[in-house]
PDB file of N, CA and C in Angstrom:
ATOM      1  N   MET A   1     -25.042 -91.221  51.154  1.00  0.00           N
ATOM      2  CA  MET A   1     -23.811 -90.606  50.721  1.00  0.00           C
ATOM      3  C   MET A   1     -22.745 -91.642  50.423  1.00  0.00           C
ATOM      4  N   GLY A   2     -22.745 -92.731  51.146  1.00  0.00           N
ATOM      5  CA  GLY A   2     -21.768 -93.784  50.916  1.00  0.00           C
ATOM      6  C   GLY A   2     -21.949 -94.449  49.571  1.00  0.00           C
ATOM      7  N   ASP A   3     -23.197 -94.455  49.053  1.00  0.00           N
ATOM      8  CA  ASP A   3     -23.455 -95.072  47.761  1.00  0.00           C
ATOM      9  C   ASP A   3     -22.832 -94.277  46.611  1.00  0.00           C
ATOM     10  N   ARG A   4     -22.760 -92.988  46.736  1.00  0.00           N
ATOM     11  CA  ARG A   4     -22.291 -92.131  45.650  1.00  0.00           C
ATOM     12  C   ARG A   4     -20.784 -91.877  45.695  1.00  0.00           C
ATOM     13  N   ALA A   5     -20.096 -92.451  46.654  1.00  0.00           N
ATOM     14  CA  ALA A   5     -18.663 -92.177  46.784  1.00  0.00           C
ATOM     15  C   ALA A   5     -17.887 -92.621  45.544  1.00  0.00           C
ATOM     16  N   GLY A   6     -18.233 -93.764  44.983  1.00  0.00           N
ATOM     17  CA  GLY A   6     -17.515 -94.258  43.810  1.00  0.00           C
ATOM     18  C   GLY A   6     -18.233 -93.962  42.515  1.00  0.00           C
ATOM     19  N   ALA A   7     -19.388 -93.312  42.547  1.00  0.00           N
ATOM     20  CA  ALA A   7     -20.168 -93.069  41.337  1.00  0.00           C
ATOM     21  C   ALA A   7     -19.445 -92.130  40.365  1.00  0.00           C
ATOM     22  N   GLY A   8     -18.744 -91.145  40.873  1.00  0.00           N
ATOM     23  CA  GLY A   8     -18.019 -90.214  39.997  1.00  0.00           C
ATOM     24  C   GLY A   8     -16.921 -90.902  39.232  1.00  0.00           C
ATOM     25  N   ASN A   9     -16.219 -91.815  39.858  1.00  0.00           N
ATOM     26  CA  ASN A   9     -15.149 -92.539  39.192  1.00  0.00           C
ATOM     27  C   ASN A   9     -15.698 -93.487  38.136  1.00  0.00           C
ATOM     28  N   ALA A  10     -16.868 -94.065  38.368  1.00  0.00           N
ATOM     29  CA  ALA A  10     -17.467 -94.976  37.401  1.00  0.00           C
ATOM     30  C   ALA A  10     -17.844 -94.217  36.129  1.00  0.00           C
ATOM     31  N   ASP A  11     -18.325 -92.989  36.261  1.00  0.00           N
ATOM     32  CA  ASP A  11     -18.681 -92.201  35.083  1.00  0.00           C
ATOM     33  C   ASP A  11     -17.459 -91.920  34.217  1.00  0.00           C
ATOM     34  N   VAL A  12     -16.350 -91.639  34.840  1.00  0.00           N
ATOM     35  CA  VAL A  12     -15.122 -91.355  34.100  1.00  0.00           C
ATOM     36  C   VAL A  12     -14.638 -92.610  33.392  1.00  0.00           C
ATOM     37  N   ALA A  13     -14.717 -93.759  34.044  1.00  0.00           N
ATOM     38  CA  ALA A  13     -14.237 -95.005  33.458  1.00  0.00           C
ATOM     39  C   ALA A  13     -15.113 -95.447  32.286  1.00  0.00           C
ATOM     40  N   GLU A  14     -16.422 -95.159  32.334  1.00  0.00           N
ATOM     41  CA  GLU A  14     -17.328 -95.589  31.279  1.00  0.00           C
ATOM     42  C   GLU A  14     -17.310 -94.659  30.066  1.00  0.00           C
ATOM     43  N   ARG A  15     -16.783 -93.478  30.208  1.00  0.00           N
ATOM     44  CA  ARG A  15     -16.761 -92.512  29.111  1.00  0.00           C
ATOM     45  C   ARG A  15     -15.877 -93.040  27.981  1.00  0.00           C
ATOM     46  N   ALA A  16     -16.378 -92.982  26.762  1.00  0.00           N
ATOM     47  CA  ALA A  16     -15.620 -93.475  25.609  1.00  0.00           C
ATOM     48  C   ALA A  16     -14.479 -92.508  25.292  1.00  0.00           C
ATOM     49  N   PRO A  17     -13.353 -93.033  24.830  1.00  0.00           N
ATOM     50  CA  PRO A  17     -12.240 -92.146  24.455  1.00  0.00           C
ATOM     51  C   PRO A  17     -12.630 -91.311  23.233  1.00  0.00           C
ATOM     52  N   GLU A  18     -12.021 -90.144  23.150  1.00  0.00           N
ATOM     53  CA  GLU A  18     -12.307 -89.272  22.015  1.00  0.00           C
ATOM     54  C   GLU A  18     -11.700 -89.866  20.755  1.00  0.00           C
ATOM     55  N   PRO A  19     -12.362 -89.718  19.622  1.00  0.00           N
ATOM     56  CA  PRO A  19     -11.837 -90.297  18.377  1.00  0.00           C
ATOM     57  C   PRO A  19     -10.529 -89.633  17.972  1.00  0.00           C
ATOM     58  N   GLN A  20      -9.654 -90.430  17.430  1.00  0.00           N
ATOM     59  CA  GLN A  20      -8.363 -89.934  16.949  1.00  0.00           C
ATOM     60  C   GLN A  20      -8.483 -89.589  15.471  1.00  0.00           C
ATOM     61  N   ALA A  21      -7.630 -88.708  14.996  1.00  0.00           N
ATOM     62  CA  ALA A  21      -7.634 -88.325  13.585  1.00  0.00           C
ATOM     63  C   ALA A  21      -7.207 -89.514  12.740  1.00  0.00           C
ATOM     64  N   GLN A  22      -7.855 -89.689  11.643  1.00  0.00           N
ATOM     65  CA  GLN A  22      -7.534 -90.763  10.711  1.00  0.00           C
ATOM     66  C   GLN A  22      -6.883 -90.178   9.464  1.00  0.00           C
ATOM     67  N   GLY A  23      -5.954 -90.918   8.890  1.00  0.00           N
ATOM     68  CA  GLY A  23      -5.311 -90.476   7.652  1.00  0.00           C
ATOM     69  C   GLY A  23      -3.896 -89.998   7.896  1.00  0.00           C
ATOM     70  N   GLY A  24      -3.228 -89.668   6.819  1.00  0.00           N
ATOM     71  CA  GLY A  24      -1.845 -89.231   6.892  1.00  0.00           C
ATOM     72  C   GLY A  24      -1.722 -87.765   7.233  1.00  0.00           C
ATOM     73  N   LEU A  25      -0.494 -87.295   7.320  1.00  0.00           N
ATOM     74  CA  LEU A  25      -0.237 -85.911   7.684  1.00  0.00           C
ATOM     75  C   LEU A  25      -0.813 -84.945   6.658  1.00  0.00           C
ATOM     76  N   ALA A  26      -0.755 -85.322   5.394  1.00  0.00           N
ATOM     77  CA  ALA A  26      -1.267 -84.435   4.357  1.00  0.00           C
ATOM     78  C   ALA A  26      -2.778 -84.240   4.492  1.00  0.00           C
ATOM     79  N   GLU A  27      -3.467 -85.219   5.051  1.00  0.00           N
ATOM     80  CA  GLU A  27      -4.910 -85.120   5.209  1.00  0.00           C
ATOM     81  C   GLU A  27      -5.293 -84.431   6.508  1.00  0.00           C
ATOM     82  N   THR A  28      -4.509 -84.617   7.562  1.00  0.00           N
ATOM     83  CA  THR A  28      -4.895 -84.110   8.877  1.00  0.00           C
ATOM     84  C   THR A  28      -4.088 -82.901   9.319  1.00  0.00           C
ATOM     85  N   GLY A  29      -3.035 -82.589   8.613  1.00  0.00           N
ATOM     86  CA  GLY A  29      -2.159 -81.504   9.048  1.00  0.00           C
ATOM     87  C   GLY A  29      -2.644 -80.148   8.597  1.00  0.00           C
ATOM     88  N   SER A  30      -1.727 -79.328   8.228  1.00  0.00           N
ATOM     89  CA  SER A  30      -2.034 -77.961   7.842  1.00  0.00           C
ATOM     90  C   SER A  30      -2.916 -77.926   6.603  1.00  0.00           C
ATOM     91  N   GLY A  31      -3.736 -76.917   6.507  1.00  0.00           N
ATOM     92  CA  GLY A  31      -4.570 -76.738   5.330  1.00  0.00           C
ATOM     93  C   GLY A  31      -3.764 -76.321   4.107  1.00  0.00           C
ATOM     94  N   LEU A  32      -2.514 -75.975   4.300  1.00  0.00           N
ATOM     95  CA  LEU A  32      -1.670 -75.541   3.188  1.00  0.00           C
ATOM     96  C   LEU A  32      -1.193 -76.707   2.334  1.00  0.00           C
ATOM     97  N   GLY A  33      -1.286 -77.922   2.854  1.00  0.00           N
ATOM     98  CA  GLY A  33      -0.814 -79.075   2.103  1.00  0.00           C
ATOM     99  C   GLY A  33       0.701 -79.134   2.096  1.00  0.00           C
ATOM    100  N   LEU A  34       1.248 -79.520   0.949  1.00  0.00           N
ATOM    101  CA  LEU A  34       2.701 -79.689   0.836  1.00  0.00           C
ATOM    102  C   LEU A  34       3.388 -78.506   0.159  1.00  0.00           C
ATOM    103  N   TRP A  35       2.658 -77.410  -0.058  1.00  0.00           N
ATOM    104  CA  TRP A  35       3.258 -76.252  -0.714  1.00  0.00           C
ATOM    105  C   TRP A  35       4.449 -75.676   0.035  1.00  0.00           C
ATOM    106  N   PRO A  36       4.428 -75.571   1.372  1.00  0.00           N
ATOM    107  CA  PRO A  36       5.609 -75.034   2.063  1.00  0.00           C
ATOM    108  C   PRO A  36       6.851 -75.907   1.846  1.00  0.00           C
ATOM    109  N   ALA A  37       6.673 -77.206   1.799  1.00  0.00           N
ATOM    110  CA  ALA A  37       7.815 -78.101   1.559  1.00  0.00           C
ATOM    111  C   ALA A  37       8.337 -77.936   0.140  1.00  0.00           C
ATOM    112  N   ALA A  38       7.434 -77.785  -0.813  1.00  0.00           N
ATOM    113  CA  ALA A  38       7.855 -77.585  -2.202  1.00  0.00           C
ATOM    114  C   ALA A  38       8.612 -76.267  -2.351  1.00  0.00           C
ATOM    115  N   ALA A  39       8.117 -75.230  -1.718  1.00  0.00           N
ATOM    116  CA  ALA A  39       8.808 -73.934  -1.780  1.00  0.00           C
ATOM    117  C   ALA A  39      10.185 -74.027  -1.125  1.00  0.00           C
ATOM    118  N   GLY A  40      10.281 -74.731  -0.027  1.00  0.00           N
ATOM    119  CA  GLY A  40      11.578 -74.913   0.628  1.00  0.00           C
ATOM    120  C   GLY A  40      12.551 -75.668  -0.255  1.00  0.00           C
ATOM    121  N   GLY A  41      12.057 -76.679  -0.961  1.00  0.00           N
ATOM    122  CA  GLY A  41      12.917 -77.435  -1.881  1.00  0.00           C
ATOM    123  C   GLY A  41      13.445 -76.566  -3.008  1.00  0.00           C
ATOM    124  N   VAL A  42      12.587 -75.699  -3.533  1.00  0.00           N
ATOM    125  CA  VAL A  42      13.015 -74.789  -4.598  1.00  0.00           C
ATOM    126  C   VAL A  42      14.082 -73.821  -4.070  1.00  0.00           C
ATOM    127  N   LEU A  43      13.888 -73.328  -2.853  1.00  0.00           N
ATOM    128  CA  LEU A  43      14.877 -72.412  -2.278  1.00  0.00           C
ATOM    129  C   LEU A  43      16.223 -73.098  -2.037  1.00  0.00           C
ATOM    130  N   VAL A  44      16.195 -74.337  -1.587  1.00  0.00           N
ATOM    131  CA  VAL A  44      17.443 -75.083  -1.371  1.00  0.00           C
ATOM    132  C   VAL A  44      18.144 -75.313  -2.702  1.00  0.00           C
ATOM    133  N   ALA A  45      17.391 -75.706  -3.727  1.00  0.00           N
ATOM    134  CA  ALA A  45      17.995 -75.935  -5.043  1.00  0.00           C
ATOM    135  C   ALA A  45      18.599 -74.644  -5.592  1.00  0.00           C
ATOM    136  N   ALA A  46      17.894 -73.527  -5.438  1.00  0.00           N
ATOM    137  CA  ALA A  46      18.413 -72.246  -5.922  1.00  0.00           C
ATOM    138  C   ALA A  46      19.679 -71.852  -5.158  1.00  0.00           C
ATOM    139  N   GLY A  47      19.708 -72.106  -3.870  1.00  0.00           N
ATOM    140  CA  GLY A  47      20.899 -71.799  -3.076  1.00  0.00           C
ATOM    141  C   GLY A  47      22.096 -72.626  -3.496  1.00  0.00           C
ATOM    142  N   CYS A  48      21.862 -73.906  -3.761  1.00  0.00           N
ATOM    143  CA  CYS A  48      22.957 -74.773  -4.219  1.00  0.00           C
ATOM    144  C   CYS A  48      23.473 -74.321  -5.576  1.00  0.00           C
ATOM    145  N   LEU A  49      22.565 -73.972  -6.472  1.00  0.00           N
ATOM    146  CA  LEU A  49      22.965 -73.488  -7.788  1.00  0.00           C
ATOM    147  C   LEU A  49      23.777 -72.203  -7.672  1.00  0.00           C
ATOM    148  N   LEU A  50      23.355 -71.315  -6.794  1.00  0.00           N
ATOM    149  CA  LEU A  50      24.086 -70.069  -6.581  1.00  0.00           C
ATOM    150  C   LEU A  50      25.495 -70.330  -6.052  1.00  0.00           C
ATOM    151  N   LEU A  51      25.625 -71.248  -5.113  1.00  0.00           N
ATOM    152  CA  LEU A  51      26.949 -71.577  -4.571  1.00  0.00           C
ATOM    153  C   LEU A  51      27.862 -72.171  -5.639  1.00  0.00           C
ATOM    154  N   VAL A  52      27.325 -73.034  -6.485  1.00  0.00           N
ATOM    155  CA  VAL A  52      28.131 -73.647  -7.544  1.00  0.00           C
ATOM    156  C   VAL A  52      28.590 -72.587  -8.537  1.00  0.00           C
ATOM    157  N   ARG A  53      27.704 -71.669  -8.909  1.00  0.00           N
ATOM    158  CA  ARG A  53      28.077 -70.627  -9.872  1.00  0.00           C
ATOM    159  C   ARG A  53      29.141 -69.702  -9.301  1.00  0.00           C
ATOM    160  N   ILE A  54      29.027 -69.358  -8.024  1.00  0.00           N
ATOM    161  CA  ILE A  54      30.028 -68.479  -7.406  1.00  0.00           C
ATOM    162  C   ILE A  54      31.376 -69.185  -7.331  1.00  0.00           C
ATOM    163  N   ARG A  55      31.350 -70.462  -6.986  1.00  0.00           N
ATOM    164  CA  ARG A  55      32.596 -71.207  -6.852  1.00  0.00           C
ATOM    165  C   ARG A  55      33.293 -71.339  -8.201  1.00  0.00           C
ATOM    166  N   ARG A  56      32.539 -71.564  -9.270  1.00  0.00           N
ATOM    167  CA  ARG A  56      33.143 -71.695 -10.612  1.00  0.00           C
ATOM    168  C   ARG A  56      33.721 -70.364 -11.077  1.00  0.00           C
ATOM    169  N   ARG A  57      33.067 -69.260 -10.757  1.00  0.00           N
ATOM    170  CA  ARG A  57      33.537 -67.955 -11.210  1.00  0.00           C
ATOM    171  C   ARG A  57      34.844 -67.582 -10.517  1.00  0.00           C
ATOM    172  N   ASP A  58      34.974 -67.950  -9.220  1.00  0.00           N
ATOM    173  CA  ASP A  58      36.197 -67.593  -8.474  1.00  0.00           C
ATOM    174  C   ASP A  58      37.373 -68.495  -8.828  1.00  0.00           C
ATOM    175  N   ALA A  59      37.121 -69.688  -9.297  1.00  0.00           N
ATOM    176  CA  ALA A  59      38.209 -70.638  -9.545  1.00  0.00           C
ATOM    177  C   ALA A  59      38.889 -70.459 -10.857  1.00  0.00           C
TER     178      ALA A  59
END
């Protein structure tokens, strides 16, 4: 029994680390790609355009 006291710890130390993901966020992230960011950009641009048009009409 004394021989196996440290055997469990040796198995944990010898275990190889799990592989990490390689590549950028676009490759490893969401399956949607960059479409949500593009849609958000379009919405921000439309909002800015709307604010400018309202401000010009009131002035």
